[in-house]
Coordinates of C-alpha atoms in Angstrom, one line a residue:
Chain A
Q1 CA -13.0 92.3 34.5
Q2 CA -12.0 90.5 31.4
Q3 CA -8.5 89.3 31.7
V4 CA -8.0 88.3 27.9
K5 CA -9.6 90.4 25.3
Q6 CA -10.1 88.7 21.8
S7 CA -11.0 90.3 18.3
P8 CA -12.5 89.9 16.0
Q9 CA -15.5 88.2 17.4
S10 CA -16.1 86.8 13.8
L11 CA -13.9 86.7 10.6
I12 CA -14.6 85.5 7.0
V13 CA -11.5 84.8 4.8
Q14 CA -11.1 83.6 1.3
K15 CA -9.6 80.4 0.6
G16 CA -5.8 80.7 0.6
G17 CA -5.9 83.9 2.6
I18 CA -4.5 84.8 5.9
S19 CA -6.7 84.7 9.0
I20 CA -5.4 86.9 11.7
I21 CA -6.8 86.8 15.3
N22 CA -5.7 89.1 18.0
C23 CA -5.5 88.9 21.8
A24 CA -4.5 91.3 24.6
Y25 CA -4.0 90.4 28.2
E26 CA -3.8 92.4 31.4
N27 CA -2.3 90.2 33.9
T28 CA 1.7 90.1 34.0
A29 CA 1.9 87.1 35.6
F30 CA 0.7 85.3 32.6
D31 CA 3.5 83.3 31.1
Y32 CA 1.8 80.7 28.9
F33 CA -0.5 81.8 25.9
P34 CA -2.0 79.0 23.8
W35 CA -4.4 79.0 21.1
Y36 CA -7.3 76.5 20.8
Q37 CA -9.5 75.3 17.7
Q38 CA -12.9 74.1 18.6
F39 CA -15.4 72.3 16.4
P40 CA -19.1 72.2 17.4
G41 CA -20.0 69.7 20.0
K42 CA -16.4 69.0 20.7
G43 CA -13.8 70.0 23.3
P44 CA -11.0 72.6 22.3
A45 CA -7.8 71.2 20.8
L46 CA -4.5 72.8 21.2
L47 CA -3.2 74.4 18.3
I48 CA 0.0 76.2 19.3
A49 CA 1.2 78.0 22.3
I50 CA 4.0 80.2 23.2
R51 CA 5.8 81.4 26.3
P52 CA 7.2 85.2 26.9
D53 CA 10.8 84.4 26.0
V54 CA 10.1 84.4 22.3
S55 CA 8.4 86.7 20.2
E56 CA 7.5 84.2 17.4
K57 CA 6.5 80.8 17.1
K58 CA 5.5 78.8 13.8
E59 CA 4.0 75.4 13.2
G60 CA 3.1 74.6 10.0
R61 CA 0.5 77.1 8.7
F62 CA 0.0 78.5 12.1
T63 CA 2.2 81.4 13.6
I64 CA 1.8 83.0 17.1
S65 CA 3.1 86.5 17.4
F66 CA 3.8 88.0 20.9
N67 CA 4.5 91.4 22.0
K68 CA 5.5 91.5 25.6
S69 CA 5.6 95.0 26.0
A70 CA 2.1 95.7 24.7
K71 CA 0.8 92.5 26.2
Q72 CA -0.5 91.3 23.1
F73 CA -0.5 88.1 21.0
S74 CA -1.8 87.1 17.7
L75 CA -2.6 83.9 15.7
H76 CA -1.9 83.7 12.0
I77 CA -3.4 81.2 9.8
M78 CA -1.6 81.2 6.5
D79 CA -3.2 79.6 3.4
S80 CA -6.5 79.3 5.1
Q81 CA -8.7 76.4 4.1
P82 CA -12.2 75.6 4.4
G83 CA -11.4 72.9 6.9
D84 CA -10.1 75.6 9.2
S85 CA -13.6 77.0 9.7
A86 CA -14.1 76.8 13.4
T87 CA -14.1 78.7 16.7
Y88 CA -10.7 79.9 17.8
F89 CA -9.9 80.7 21.4
C90 CA -6.8 82.5 22.9
A91 CA -6.0 81.8 26.3
A92 CA -3.4 82.6 29.1
S93 CA -2.3 81.1 32.5
S94 CA 0.4 81.6 34.9
S95 CA 3.0 79.2 36.4
G96 CA 1.9 76.5 39.0
N97 CA -0.8 74.5 37.2
T98 CA -3.2 77.4 37.3
P99 CA -6.5 77.4 35.1
L100 CA -6.4 78.9 31.6
V101 CA -8.4 82.1 31.1
F102 CA -10.1 82.2 27.7
G103 CA -10.7 85.0 25.3
K104 CA -14.5 85.1 24.1
G105 CA -13.8 83.3 20.8
T106 CA -13.5 84.2 17.0
R107 CA -15.7 82.2 14.7
L108 CA -13.7 81.7 11.4
S109 CA -15.3 80.9 8.2
V110 CA -13.1 80.3 5.1
I111 CA -15.1 80.5 2.1
A112 CA -14.0 79.0 -1.3
Chain B
G1 CA 0.1 61.1 24.4
A2 CA -1.5 63.5 26.8
V3 CA -5.2 62.3 26.3
V4 CA -8.1 63.2 28.7
S5 CA -11.2 60.9 28.1
Q6 CA -14.6 62.6 29.1
H7 CA -17.7 60.5 29.3
P8 CA -20.6 60.5 28.6
S9 CA -20.5 62.7 25.6
W10 CA -24.1 63.5 25.9
V11 CA -26.7 62.9 28.4
I12 CA -30.3 63.8 28.7
C13 CA -32.0 63.7 32.3
K14 CA -35.1 64.6 34.0
S15 CA -35.5 67.5 36.0
G16 CA -34.6 66.8 39.8
T17 CA -32.3 63.9 39.0
S18 CA -28.4 63.7 39.4
V19 CA -26.0 63.3 36.4
K20 CA -22.3 62.1 37.0
I21 CA -19.6 63.1 34.3
E22 CA -16.3 61.5 34.4
C23 CA -13.0 62.9 33.4
R24 CA -9.8 60.5 33.1
S25 CA -6.3 61.2 32.2
L26 CA -5.3 58.3 30.2
D27 CA -1.6 58.5 29.8
F28 CA -0.5 60.8 32.5
Q29 CA -1.2 61.7 36.1
A30 CA -2.9 64.8 36.9
T31 CA -3.2 66.2 40.4
T32 CA -5.1 68.9 39.2
M33 CA -8.2 69.0 36.8
F34 CA -10.3 71.9 35.6
W35 CA -14.1 71.8 35.0
Y36 CA -15.5 74.5 32.5
R37 CA -19.0 75.2 31.4
Q38 CA -19.7 76.5 28.0
F39 CA -23.1 77.9 26.6
P40 CA -23.6 78.0 22.8
K41 CA -21.5 80.3 21.0
K42 CA -19.9 81.4 24.1
S43 CA -16.6 81.0 25.6
L44 CA -15.4 78.6 28.2
M45 CA -16.1 79.5 31.9
L46 CA -14.1 78.0 34.6
M47 CA -16.3 76.3 37.2
A48 CA -13.9 74.7 39.6
T49 CA -10.4 73.4 39.9
S50 CA -10.3 69.7 41.1
N51 CA -7.6 68.8 43.4
E52 CA -6.6 65.1 44.0
G53 CA -7.3 64.0 47.4
S54 CA -8.5 67.3 48.8
K55 CA -11.5 69.7 48.3
A56 CA -12.4 71.4 45.1
T57 CA -12.0 75.2 44.7
Y58 CA -15.1 76.6 43.2
E59 CA -15.3 79.9 41.3
Q60 CA -17.5 82.6 42.5
G61 CA -21.0 82.0 41.7
V62 CA -20.8 78.5 41.3
E63 CA -23.0 76.5 43.7
K64 CA -20.8 73.9 45.7
D65 CA -23.7 71.7 46.6
K66 CA -25.2 71.7 43.2
F67 CA -21.9 70.7 41.5
L68 CA -20.1 68.1 43.4
I69 CA -16.7 67.3 42.4
N70 CA -14.6 64.3 43.4
H71 CA -11.0 63.7 42.6
A72 CA -10.2 60.5 44.1
S73 CA -7.2 59.5 42.2
L74 CA -4.6 60.8 40.2
T75 CA -6.4 59.9 37.0
L76 CA -10.0 60.4 37.7
S77 CA -12.3 63.6 38.6
T78 CA -16.0 63.4 38.5
L79 CA -18.4 66.1 38.3
T80 CA -21.8 65.5 39.5
V81 CA -24.8 67.8 38.8
T82 CA -27.3 67.4 41.6
S83 CA -30.9 67.9 41.6
A84 CA -30.6 69.1 38.0
H85 CA -32.9 71.8 36.3
P86 CA -33.3 73.0 32.7
E87 CA -31.1 75.9 33.3
D88 CA -28.2 73.4 34.1
S89 CA -28.3 72.3 30.5
S90 CA -24.9 73.1 29.0
F91 CA -21.7 71.7 27.5
Y92 CA -19.3 70.9 30.3
I93 CA -15.5 70.2 29.7
C94 CA -12.9 68.9 31.8
S95 CA -9.1 69.7 31.2
A96 CA -5.7 68.9 32.8
E97 CA -2.2 70.0 32.5
A98 CA -0.1 67.3 31.1
G99 CA 3.3 68.8 31.6
Q100 CA 4.9 71.9 30.5
G101 CA 6.1 70.5 27.3
V102 CA 2.5 69.4 26.5
G103 CA 0.1 71.9 27.9
Y104 CA -3.4 71.8 28.9
T105 CA -5.4 68.8 27.3
F106 CA -9.2 69.0 27.3
G107 CA -11.9 66.2 27.2
S108 CA -14.2 66.1 24.3
G109 CA -17.0 67.7 26.3
T110 CA -20.3 66.4 27.8
R111 CA -23.6 68.0 26.4
L112 CA -26.2 67.8 29.3
T113 CA -29.9 68.5 28.5
V114 CA -32.3 68.7 31.4
V115 CA -35.8 68.0 30.5

């Protein structure tokens, strides 16, 4: 049973456009929802994270939207750049130093 | 802050030999570390949870005797792949939670190739 479902699997966006990646979760005990960026051969790097007490969080060009009732959250990358081309993973965890559960990833390509 | 250092970054070994991968938290203490495995173009799969001073907790389907985990101090966890076979070739990544305000930090990963 996949606890975090991520879509789309791949995404091509024009430079300057908005990249949108969606995730849905099932476990209502999850209370921490991060997004990670991964380049080939590297470990994941934390981009931005949100907790259920807010519906939106913005850091620079990256925004997380969170819908607790729908159990969904999304990542928006504004003014997408070729350097943003990477694989993005959503994840979730519950309190108590528990491991992250990852979505399957979205391969983003930003073309000029 | 909140850096996790993982070594080696890549290793090639012969079938039947053992390989040790180290994961260190450089500027924080980690009572718990997590080990993941990632196949090409796939997501991270949790292998085990490493607990300082006690036995690791392995996920279903992960062989405890093949993937030995030792968490001897608050800053170091090691994963030893014993009697490695080509099917163990993969990207191994460790992680630790650096605190609620920081979140989970990942090592840079280790590319293991068994020949």
